CSV table of C-alpha atoms in Angstrom, one decimal:
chain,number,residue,atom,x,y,z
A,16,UNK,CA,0.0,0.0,0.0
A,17,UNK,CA,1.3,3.2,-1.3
A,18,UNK,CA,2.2,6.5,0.9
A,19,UNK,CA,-0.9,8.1,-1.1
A,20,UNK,CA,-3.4,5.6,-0.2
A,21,UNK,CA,-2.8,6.4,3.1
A,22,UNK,CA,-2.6,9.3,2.8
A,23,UNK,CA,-6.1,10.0,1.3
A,24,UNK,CA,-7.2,7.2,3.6
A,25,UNK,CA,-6.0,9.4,6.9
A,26,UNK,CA,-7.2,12.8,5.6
A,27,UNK,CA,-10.8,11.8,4.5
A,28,UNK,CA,-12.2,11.0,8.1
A,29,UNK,CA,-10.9,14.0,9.4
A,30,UNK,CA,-12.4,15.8,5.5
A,31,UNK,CA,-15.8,13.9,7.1
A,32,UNK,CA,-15.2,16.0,10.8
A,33,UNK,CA,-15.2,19.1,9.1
A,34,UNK,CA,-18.1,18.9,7.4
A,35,UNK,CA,-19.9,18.2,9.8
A,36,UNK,CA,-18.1,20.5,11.9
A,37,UNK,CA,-19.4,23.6,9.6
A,38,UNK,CA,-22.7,22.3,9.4
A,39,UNK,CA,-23.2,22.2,12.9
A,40,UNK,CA,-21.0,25.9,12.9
A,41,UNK,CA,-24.0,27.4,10.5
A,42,UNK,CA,-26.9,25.9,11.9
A,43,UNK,CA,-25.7,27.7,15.3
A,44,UNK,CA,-25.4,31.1,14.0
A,45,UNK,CA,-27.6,33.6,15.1
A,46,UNK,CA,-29.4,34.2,11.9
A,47,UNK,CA,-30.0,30.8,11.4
A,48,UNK,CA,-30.9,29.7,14.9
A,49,UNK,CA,-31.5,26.2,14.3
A,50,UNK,CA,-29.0,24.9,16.5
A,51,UNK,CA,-28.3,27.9,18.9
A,52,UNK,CA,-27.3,27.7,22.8
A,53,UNK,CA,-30.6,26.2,24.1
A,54,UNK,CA,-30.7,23.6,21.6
A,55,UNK,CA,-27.0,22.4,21.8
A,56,UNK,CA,-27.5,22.2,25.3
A,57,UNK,CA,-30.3,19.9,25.1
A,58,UNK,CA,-28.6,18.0,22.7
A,59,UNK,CA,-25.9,17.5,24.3
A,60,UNK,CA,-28.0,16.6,27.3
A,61,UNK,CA,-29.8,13.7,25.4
A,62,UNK,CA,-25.9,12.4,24.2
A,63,UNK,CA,-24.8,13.0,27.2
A,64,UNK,CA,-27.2,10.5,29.1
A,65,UNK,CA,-28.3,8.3,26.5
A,66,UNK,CA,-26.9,8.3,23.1
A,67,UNK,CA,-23.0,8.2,24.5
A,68,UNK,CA,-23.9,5.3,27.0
A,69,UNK,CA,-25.7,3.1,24.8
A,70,UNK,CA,-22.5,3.5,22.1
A,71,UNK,CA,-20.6,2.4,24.3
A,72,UNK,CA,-22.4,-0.6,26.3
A,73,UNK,CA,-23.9,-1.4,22.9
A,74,UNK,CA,-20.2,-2.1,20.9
A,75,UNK,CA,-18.5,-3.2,24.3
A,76,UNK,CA,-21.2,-5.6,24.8
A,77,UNK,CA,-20.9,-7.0,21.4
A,78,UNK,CA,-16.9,-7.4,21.1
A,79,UNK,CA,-15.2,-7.9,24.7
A,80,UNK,CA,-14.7,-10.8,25.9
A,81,UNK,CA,-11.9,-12.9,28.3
A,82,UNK,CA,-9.2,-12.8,25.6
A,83,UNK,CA,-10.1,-9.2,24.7
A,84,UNK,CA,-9.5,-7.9,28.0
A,85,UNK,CA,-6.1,-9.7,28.1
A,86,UNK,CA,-5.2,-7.8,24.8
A,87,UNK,CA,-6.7,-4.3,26.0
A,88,UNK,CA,-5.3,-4.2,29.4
A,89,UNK,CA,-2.2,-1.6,28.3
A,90,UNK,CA,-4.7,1.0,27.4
A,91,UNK,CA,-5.8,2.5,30.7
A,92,UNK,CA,-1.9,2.7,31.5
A,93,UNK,CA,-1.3,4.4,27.8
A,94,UNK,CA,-3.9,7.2,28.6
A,95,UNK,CA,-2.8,7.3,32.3
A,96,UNK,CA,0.5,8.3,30.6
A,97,UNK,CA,-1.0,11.1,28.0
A,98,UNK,CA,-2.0,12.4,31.3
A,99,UNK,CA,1.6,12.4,33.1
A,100,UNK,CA,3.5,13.8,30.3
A,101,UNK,CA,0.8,16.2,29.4
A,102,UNK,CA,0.5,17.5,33.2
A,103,UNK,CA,4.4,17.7,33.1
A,104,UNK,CA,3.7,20.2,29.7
A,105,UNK,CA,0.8,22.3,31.2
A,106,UNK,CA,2.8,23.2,34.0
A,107,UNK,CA,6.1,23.7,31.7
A,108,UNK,CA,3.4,26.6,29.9
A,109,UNK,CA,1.9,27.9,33.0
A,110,UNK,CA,5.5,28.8,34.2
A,111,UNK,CA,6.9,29.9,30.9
A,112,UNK,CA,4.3,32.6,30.3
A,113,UNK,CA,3.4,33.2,34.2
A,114,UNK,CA,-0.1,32.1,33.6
A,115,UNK,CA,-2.9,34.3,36.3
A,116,UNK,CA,-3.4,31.6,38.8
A,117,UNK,CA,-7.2,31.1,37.9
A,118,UNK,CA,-5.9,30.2,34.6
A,119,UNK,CA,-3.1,27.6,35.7
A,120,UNK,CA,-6.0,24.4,36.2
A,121,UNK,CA,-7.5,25.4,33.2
A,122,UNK,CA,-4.2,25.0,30.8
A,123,UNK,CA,-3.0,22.0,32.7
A,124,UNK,CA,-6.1,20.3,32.0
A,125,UNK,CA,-6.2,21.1,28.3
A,126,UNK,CA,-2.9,20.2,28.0
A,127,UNK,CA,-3.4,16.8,30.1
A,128,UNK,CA,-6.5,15.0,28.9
A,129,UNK,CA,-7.3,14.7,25.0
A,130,UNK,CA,-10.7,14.2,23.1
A,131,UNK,CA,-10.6,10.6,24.1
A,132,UNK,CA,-13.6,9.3,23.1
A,133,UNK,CA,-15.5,11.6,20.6
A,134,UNK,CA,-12.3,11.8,18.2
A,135,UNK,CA,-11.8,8.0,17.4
A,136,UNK,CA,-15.1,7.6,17.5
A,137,UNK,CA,-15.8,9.4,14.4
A,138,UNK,CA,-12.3,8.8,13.2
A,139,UNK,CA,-11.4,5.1,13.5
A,140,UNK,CA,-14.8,3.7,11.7
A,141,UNK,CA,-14.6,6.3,9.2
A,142,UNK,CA,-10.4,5.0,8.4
A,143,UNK,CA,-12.0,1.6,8.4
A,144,UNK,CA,-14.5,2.1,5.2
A,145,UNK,CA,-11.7,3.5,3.4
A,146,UNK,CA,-10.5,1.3,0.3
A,147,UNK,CA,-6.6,2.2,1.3
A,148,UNK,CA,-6.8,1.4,5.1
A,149,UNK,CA,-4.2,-1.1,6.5
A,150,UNK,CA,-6.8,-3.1,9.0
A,151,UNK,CA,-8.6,-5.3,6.9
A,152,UNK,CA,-11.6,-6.1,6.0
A,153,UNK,CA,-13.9,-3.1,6.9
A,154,UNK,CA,-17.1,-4.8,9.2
A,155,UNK,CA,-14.6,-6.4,11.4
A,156,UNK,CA,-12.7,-3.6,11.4
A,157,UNK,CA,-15.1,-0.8,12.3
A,158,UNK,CA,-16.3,-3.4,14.8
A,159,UNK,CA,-13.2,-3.9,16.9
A,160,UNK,CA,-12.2,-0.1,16.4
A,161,UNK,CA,-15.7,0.7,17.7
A,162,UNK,CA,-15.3,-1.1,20.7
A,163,UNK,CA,-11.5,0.0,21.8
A,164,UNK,CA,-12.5,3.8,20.9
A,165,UNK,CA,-15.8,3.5,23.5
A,166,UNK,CA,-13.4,1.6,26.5
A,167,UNK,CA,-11.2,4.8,25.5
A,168,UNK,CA,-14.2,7.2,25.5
A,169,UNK,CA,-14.8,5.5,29.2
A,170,UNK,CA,-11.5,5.8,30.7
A,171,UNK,CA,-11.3,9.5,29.4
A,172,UNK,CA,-14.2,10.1,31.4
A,173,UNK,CA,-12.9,9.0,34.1
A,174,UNK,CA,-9.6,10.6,34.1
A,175,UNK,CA,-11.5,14.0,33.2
A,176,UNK,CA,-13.7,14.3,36.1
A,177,UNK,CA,-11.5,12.7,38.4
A,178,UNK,CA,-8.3,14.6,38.0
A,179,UNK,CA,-9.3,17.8,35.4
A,180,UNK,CA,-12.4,18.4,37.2
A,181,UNK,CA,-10.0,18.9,40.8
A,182,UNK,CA,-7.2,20.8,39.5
A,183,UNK,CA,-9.6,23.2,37.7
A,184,UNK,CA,-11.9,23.2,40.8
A,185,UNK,CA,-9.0,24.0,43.0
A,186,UNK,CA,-7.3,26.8,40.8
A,187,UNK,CA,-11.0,28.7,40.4
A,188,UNK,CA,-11.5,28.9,44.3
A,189,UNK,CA,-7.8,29.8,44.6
A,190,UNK,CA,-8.3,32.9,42.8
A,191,UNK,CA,-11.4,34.0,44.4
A,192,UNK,CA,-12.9,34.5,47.8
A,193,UNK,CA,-10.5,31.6,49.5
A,194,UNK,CA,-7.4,33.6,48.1
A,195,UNK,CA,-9.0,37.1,49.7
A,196,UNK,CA,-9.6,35.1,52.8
A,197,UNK,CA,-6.0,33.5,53.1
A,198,UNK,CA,-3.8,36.9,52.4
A,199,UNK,CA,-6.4,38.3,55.3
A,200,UNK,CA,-5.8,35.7,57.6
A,201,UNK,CA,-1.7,35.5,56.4
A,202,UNK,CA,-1.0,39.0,57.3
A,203,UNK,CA,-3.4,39.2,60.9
A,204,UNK,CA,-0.5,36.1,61.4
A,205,UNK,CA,2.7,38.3,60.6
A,206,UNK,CA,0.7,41.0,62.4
A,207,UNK,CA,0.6,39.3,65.9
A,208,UNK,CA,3.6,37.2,65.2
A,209,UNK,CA,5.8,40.6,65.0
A,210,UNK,CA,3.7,42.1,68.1
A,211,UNK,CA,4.7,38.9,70.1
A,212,UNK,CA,8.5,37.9,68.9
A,213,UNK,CA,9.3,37.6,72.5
A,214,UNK,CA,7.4,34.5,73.3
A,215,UNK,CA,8.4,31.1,73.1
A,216,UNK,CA,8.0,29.0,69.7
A,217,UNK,CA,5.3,27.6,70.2
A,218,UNK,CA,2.9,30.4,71.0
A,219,UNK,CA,3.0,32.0,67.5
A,220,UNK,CA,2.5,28.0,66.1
A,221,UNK,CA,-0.6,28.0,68.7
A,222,UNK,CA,-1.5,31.1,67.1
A,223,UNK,CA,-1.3,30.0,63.6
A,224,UNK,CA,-3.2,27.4,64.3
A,225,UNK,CA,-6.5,29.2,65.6
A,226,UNK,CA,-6.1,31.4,62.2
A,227,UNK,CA,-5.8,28.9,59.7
A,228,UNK,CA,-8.4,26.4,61.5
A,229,UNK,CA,-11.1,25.5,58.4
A,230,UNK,CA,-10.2,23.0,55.7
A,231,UNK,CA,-9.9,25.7,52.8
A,232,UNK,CA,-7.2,28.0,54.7
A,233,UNK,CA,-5.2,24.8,55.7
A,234,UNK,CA,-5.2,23.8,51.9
A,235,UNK,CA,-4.4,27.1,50.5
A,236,UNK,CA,-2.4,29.5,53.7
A,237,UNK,CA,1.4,29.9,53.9
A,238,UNK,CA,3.5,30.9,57.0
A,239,UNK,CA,4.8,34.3,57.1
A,240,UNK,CA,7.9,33.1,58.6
A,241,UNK,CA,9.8,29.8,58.4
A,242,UNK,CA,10.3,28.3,61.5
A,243,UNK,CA,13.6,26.3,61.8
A,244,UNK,CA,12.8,23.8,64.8
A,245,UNK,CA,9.7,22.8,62.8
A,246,UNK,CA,8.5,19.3,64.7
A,247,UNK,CA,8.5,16.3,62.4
A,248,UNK,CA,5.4,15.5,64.0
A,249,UNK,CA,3.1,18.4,63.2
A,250,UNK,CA,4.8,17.9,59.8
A,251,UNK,CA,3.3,14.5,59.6
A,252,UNK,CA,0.1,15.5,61.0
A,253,UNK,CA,-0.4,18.2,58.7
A,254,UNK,CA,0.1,16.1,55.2
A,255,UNK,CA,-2.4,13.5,56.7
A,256,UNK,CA,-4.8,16.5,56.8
A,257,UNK,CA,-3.9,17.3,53.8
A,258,UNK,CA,-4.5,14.4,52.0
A,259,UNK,CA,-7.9,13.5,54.1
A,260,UNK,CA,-9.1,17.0,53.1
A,261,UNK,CA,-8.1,15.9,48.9
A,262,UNK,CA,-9.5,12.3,49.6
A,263,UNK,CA,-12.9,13.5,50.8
A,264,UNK,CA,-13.0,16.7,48.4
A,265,UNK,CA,-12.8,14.6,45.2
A,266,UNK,CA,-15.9,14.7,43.1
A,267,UNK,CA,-16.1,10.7,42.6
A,268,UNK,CA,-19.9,10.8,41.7
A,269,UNK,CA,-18.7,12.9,38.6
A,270,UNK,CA,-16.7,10.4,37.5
A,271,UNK,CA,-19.4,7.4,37.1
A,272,UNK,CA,-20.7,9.6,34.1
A,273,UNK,CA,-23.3,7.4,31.7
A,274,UNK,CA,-20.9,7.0,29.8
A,275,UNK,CA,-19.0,5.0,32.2
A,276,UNK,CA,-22.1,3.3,33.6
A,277,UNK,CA,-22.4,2.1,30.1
A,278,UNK,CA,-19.0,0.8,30.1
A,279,UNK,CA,-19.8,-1.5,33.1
A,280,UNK,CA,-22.9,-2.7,31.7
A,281,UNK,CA,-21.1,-3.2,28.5
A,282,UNK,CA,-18.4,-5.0,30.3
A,283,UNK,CA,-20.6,-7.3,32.6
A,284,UNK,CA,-22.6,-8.6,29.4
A,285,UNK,CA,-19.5,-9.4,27.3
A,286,UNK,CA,-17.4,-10.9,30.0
A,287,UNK,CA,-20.5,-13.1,31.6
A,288,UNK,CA,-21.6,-15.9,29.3
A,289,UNK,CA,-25.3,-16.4,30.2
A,290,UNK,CA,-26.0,-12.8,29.8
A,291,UNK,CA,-24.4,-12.6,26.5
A,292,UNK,CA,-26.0,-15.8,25.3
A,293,UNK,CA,-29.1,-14.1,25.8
A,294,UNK,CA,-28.5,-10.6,24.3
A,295,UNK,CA,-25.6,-10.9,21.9
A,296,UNK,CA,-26.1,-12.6,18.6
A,297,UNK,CA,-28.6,-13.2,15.8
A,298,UNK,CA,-30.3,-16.4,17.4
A,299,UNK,CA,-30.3,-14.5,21.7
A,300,UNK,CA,-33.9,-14.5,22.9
A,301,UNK,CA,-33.2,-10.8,24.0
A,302,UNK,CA,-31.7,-9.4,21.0
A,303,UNK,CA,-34.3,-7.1,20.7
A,304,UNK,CA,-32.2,-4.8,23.7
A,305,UNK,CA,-29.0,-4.8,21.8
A,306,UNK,CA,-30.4,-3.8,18.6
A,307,UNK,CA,-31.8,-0.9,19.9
A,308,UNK,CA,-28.7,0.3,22.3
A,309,UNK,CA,-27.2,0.1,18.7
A,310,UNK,CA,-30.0,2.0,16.8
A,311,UNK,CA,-29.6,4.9,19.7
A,312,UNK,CA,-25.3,4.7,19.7
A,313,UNK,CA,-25.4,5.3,16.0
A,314,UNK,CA,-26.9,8.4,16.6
A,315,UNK,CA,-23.8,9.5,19.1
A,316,UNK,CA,-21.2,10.5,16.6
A,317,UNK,CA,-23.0,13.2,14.0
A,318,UNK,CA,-25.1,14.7,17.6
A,319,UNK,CA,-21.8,15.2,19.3
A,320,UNK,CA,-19.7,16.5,16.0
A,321,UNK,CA,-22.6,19.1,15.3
A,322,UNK,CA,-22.4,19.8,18.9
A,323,UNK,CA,-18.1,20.3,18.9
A,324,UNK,CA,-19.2,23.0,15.6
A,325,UNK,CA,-21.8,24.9,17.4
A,326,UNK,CA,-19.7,25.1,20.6
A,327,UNK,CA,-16.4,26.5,18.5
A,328,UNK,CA,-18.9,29.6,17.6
A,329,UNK,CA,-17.9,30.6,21.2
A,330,UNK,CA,-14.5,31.1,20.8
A,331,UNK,CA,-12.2,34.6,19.5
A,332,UNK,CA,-9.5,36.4,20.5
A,333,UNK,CA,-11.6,39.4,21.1
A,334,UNK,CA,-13.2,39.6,24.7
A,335,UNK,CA,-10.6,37.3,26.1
A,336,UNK,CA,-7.6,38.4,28.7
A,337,UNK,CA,-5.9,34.3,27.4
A,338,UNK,CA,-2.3,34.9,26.5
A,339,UNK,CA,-1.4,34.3,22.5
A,340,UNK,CA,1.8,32.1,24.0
A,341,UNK,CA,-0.4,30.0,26.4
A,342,UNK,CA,-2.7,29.0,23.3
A,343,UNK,CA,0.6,28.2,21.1
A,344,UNK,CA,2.5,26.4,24.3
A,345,UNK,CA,-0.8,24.0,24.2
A,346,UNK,CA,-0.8,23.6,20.4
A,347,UNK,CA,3.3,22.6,21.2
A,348,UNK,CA,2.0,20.4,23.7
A,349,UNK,CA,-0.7,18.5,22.2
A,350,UNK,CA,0.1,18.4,19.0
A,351,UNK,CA,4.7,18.0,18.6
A,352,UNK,CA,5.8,16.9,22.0
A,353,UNK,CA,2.8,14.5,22.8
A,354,UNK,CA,2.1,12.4,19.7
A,355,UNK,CA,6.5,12.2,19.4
A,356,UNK,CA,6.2,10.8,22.7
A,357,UNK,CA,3.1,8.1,22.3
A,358,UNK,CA,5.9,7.2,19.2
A,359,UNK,CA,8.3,6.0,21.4
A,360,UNK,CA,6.1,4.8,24.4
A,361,UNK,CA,4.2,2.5,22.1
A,362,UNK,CA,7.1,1.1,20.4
A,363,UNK,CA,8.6,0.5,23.4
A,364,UNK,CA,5.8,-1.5,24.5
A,365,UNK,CA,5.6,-3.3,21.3
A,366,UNK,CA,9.4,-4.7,21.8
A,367,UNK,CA,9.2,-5.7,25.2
A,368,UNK,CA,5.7,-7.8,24.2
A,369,UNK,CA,3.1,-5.5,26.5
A,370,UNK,CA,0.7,-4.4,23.1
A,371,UNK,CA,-0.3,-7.1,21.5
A,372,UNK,CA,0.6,-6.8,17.5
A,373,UNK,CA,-2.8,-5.6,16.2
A,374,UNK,CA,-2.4,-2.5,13.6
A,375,UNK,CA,-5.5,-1.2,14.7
A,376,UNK,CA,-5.1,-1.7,18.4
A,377,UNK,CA,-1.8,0.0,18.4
A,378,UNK,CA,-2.9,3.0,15.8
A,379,UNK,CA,-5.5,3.7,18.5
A,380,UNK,CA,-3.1,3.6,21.3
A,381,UNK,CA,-0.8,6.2,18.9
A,382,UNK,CA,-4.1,8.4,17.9
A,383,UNK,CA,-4.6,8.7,21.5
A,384,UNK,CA,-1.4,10.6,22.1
A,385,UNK,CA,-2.5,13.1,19.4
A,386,UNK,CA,-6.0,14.2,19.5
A,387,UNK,CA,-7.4,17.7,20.8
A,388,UNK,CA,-8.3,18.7,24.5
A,389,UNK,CA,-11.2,17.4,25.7
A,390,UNK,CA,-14.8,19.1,24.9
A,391,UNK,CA,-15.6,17.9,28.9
A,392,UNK,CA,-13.2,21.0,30.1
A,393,UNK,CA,-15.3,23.9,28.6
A,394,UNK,CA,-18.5,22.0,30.7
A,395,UNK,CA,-16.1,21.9,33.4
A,396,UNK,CA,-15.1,25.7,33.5
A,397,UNK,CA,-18.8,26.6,32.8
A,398,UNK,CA,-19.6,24.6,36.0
A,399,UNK,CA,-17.1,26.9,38.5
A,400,UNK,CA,-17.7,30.0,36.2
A,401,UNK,CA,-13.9,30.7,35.5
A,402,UNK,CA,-12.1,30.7,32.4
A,403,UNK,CA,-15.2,30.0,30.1
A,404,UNK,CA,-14.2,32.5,27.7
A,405,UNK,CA,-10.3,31.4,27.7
A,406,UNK,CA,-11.3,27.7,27.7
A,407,UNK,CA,-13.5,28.6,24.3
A,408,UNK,CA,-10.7,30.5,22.9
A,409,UNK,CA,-8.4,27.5,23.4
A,410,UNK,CA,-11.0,25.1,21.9
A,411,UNK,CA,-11.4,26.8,19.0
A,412,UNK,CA,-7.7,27.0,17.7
A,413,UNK,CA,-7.0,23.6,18.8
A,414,UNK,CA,-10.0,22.2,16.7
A,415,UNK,CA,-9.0,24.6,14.1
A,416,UNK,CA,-5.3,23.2,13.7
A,417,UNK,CA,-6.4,19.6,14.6
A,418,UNK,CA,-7.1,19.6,10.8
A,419,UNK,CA,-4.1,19.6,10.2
A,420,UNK,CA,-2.5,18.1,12.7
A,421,UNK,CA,-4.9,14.5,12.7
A,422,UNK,CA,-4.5,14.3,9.1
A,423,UNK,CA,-0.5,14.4,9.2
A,424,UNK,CA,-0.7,12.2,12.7
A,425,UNK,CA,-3.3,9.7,11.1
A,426,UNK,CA,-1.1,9.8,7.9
A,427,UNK,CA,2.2,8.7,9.6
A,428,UNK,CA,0.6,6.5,12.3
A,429,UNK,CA,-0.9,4.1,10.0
A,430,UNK,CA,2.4,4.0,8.1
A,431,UNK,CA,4.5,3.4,11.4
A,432,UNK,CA,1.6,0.4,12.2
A,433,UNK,CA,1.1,-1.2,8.6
């Protein structure tokens, strides 16, 4: 197979995106009006709780099983990694252009966690109906891809709201009221602390104590002054607090999303026998339930790509405080340092025997590496109420260069795999 074939077989999903990209773009504009802010967000309601969950349950169902799960169990470490190295990047971008603090969670997270889910979902079956792709015969093909793009759709959604949804929580209530509330309380400290330098050590610590007393001044206060006899103790007693107060903070119930439900269902009928003997197949007395969580998942992929064009209407320069070197250090990010690094990650795996050697497994391993942030981060910002604008901003040129930067990714990808 020829560098052209897959060439035109890489760019033409991604062609397929943009269309329906634009289309959902025009029907949101305000003289249209057909798809404007009340009906995306009902839309994206109905996806959200049904047409998202029975994609996945529906094509998880139908293809995992035992041997499956021994073959797909490097995948949740792969995006656990996308998530390391990109955290390592966001921060890199948040220092380089001294990002405003309220700002820091939200280019972390975009930097960190990648369109995991909606991306190959509309990507991978679209490669596999194209005459020059490299994975076969195209039923069994969009099948299996189907299936490993929904358990990455599920992890994604997990990793999101578990660890994007914190960081961002935590930077917008730094920069508001808790942040007034701390420099208040930090400089009553050094106040009383300088009227009282003649007492012993441990009045001022007493002191300190009263002050910084409720959970949110304990997470976010620092000490005026650095005491040198510090007690190991109070040390140890203080990062047990700490990580209590983070333990019991976390939003889990966000991160058992429908989509994820549908995952477990998904999983419990393809891994038990008797269950799938009764929904999965042509001749299962039940079959009736699998077609439809099929008829309702095929409707997932154009609902959530009009969606992702109605939502980039949002975004422009104009009206938004977002550095032009924080966009471009996530572009680096996401789209160079990333995808260079699934390279060698995945190879790596491949030699020591941990990915099994399935083209299309392993070019959705690489593709994972590459896509754009996550769509779940501008819901998350509109949730706090910080960095809405910035997050659109970031959206939109990330979309707008993802072009680009899928087809070239795809192109190479299914090259390095074939």
């Amino acid at each position: 197979m020829g560098l052209v074939d897959i060439l035109i077989a890489a760019s033409m999903p991604v062609l397929k995106v943009l269309l329906v990209t634009a289309l959902g773009s025009y029907l949101a504009l305000d003289r249209v009006d057909i798809l404007g802010s009340d009906a995306r967000k009902h839309l994206n309601i109905v996806a959200f709780y049904v047409l998202n969950p029975a994609l996945v349950a529906a094509n998880l169902a139908r293809t995992i099983t035992y041997d499956s799960m021994v073959k797909l169990w490097f995948m949740p470490l792969n995006i656990f990694i996308t998530f390391v190295i990109g955290s390592i990047l966001g921060l890199l971008v948040t220092h380089i252009t001294r990002a405003p603090k309220h700002l820091r969670g939200l280019i972390v997270g975009c930097s960190a966690a990648g369109n995991l889910g909606n991306m190959p979902l509309i990507i991978i079956p679209a490669v596999c109906k194209e005459k020059g792709s490299p994975f076969g015969a195209p039923d069994v093909c969009s099948t299996y891809g189907i299936a490993y793009a929904s358990l990455s759709l599920a992890l994604g959604n997990i990793y999101c709201w578990t660890y994007v949804y914190n960081i961002v929580r935590i930077s917008s209530r730094g920069a508001g009221n808790i942040t007034k509330a701390v420099n208040d309380s930090s400089n009553e400290s050094c106040r009383k602390s300088s009227e009282s330098e003649q007492r012993s050590w441990s009045e001022p610590l007493l002191v300190s104590k009263e002050l910084i007393n409720e959970d949110d001044m304990d997470q976010y206060a620092l000490p005026c002054t650095i005491s040198e006899g510090k007690d190991e103790v109070t040390a140890k007693t203080s990062m047990k607090k700490r990580l209590q107060l983070f333990l019991r903070k976390i939003n889990l119930k966000q991160s058992f999303a429908p989509s994820t439900i549908g995952a477990i269902i998904g999983f419990l009928v393809g891994l038990i026998p008797q269950t799938r003997n009764v929904l999965i197949g042509d001749e299962a007395p039940l079959r009736v339930i699998q077609d439809s969580a099929s008829l309702l998942g095929d409707a997932a992929i154009p609902s959530l790509t009009l969606i992702i064009g109605g939502n980039l209407l949002k975004g422009g320069l104009q009206g938004s405080d977002i550095q032009k070197l924080i966009i471009i250090g996530i572009i680096i990010s996401r789209y160079i340092i990333l995808p260079v690094s699934g390279i060698f990650i995945i190879k790596w795996a491949v030699q020591l025997g941990l990915v099994h050697p399935d083209p299309l497994y392993q070019f959705v391993l690489l593709i994972q590496y590459a896509v754009p942030p996550a769509m779940n981060i501008g819901a998350i910002t509109q949730l706090f109420g910080t960095g809405e604008k910035e997050c659109s901003v970031i959206l939109l040129w990330a979309y707008l260069l993802a072009s680009v930067s899928l087809t070239f990714w795809s192109t190479y990808f299914m090259w390095l795999v074939s």
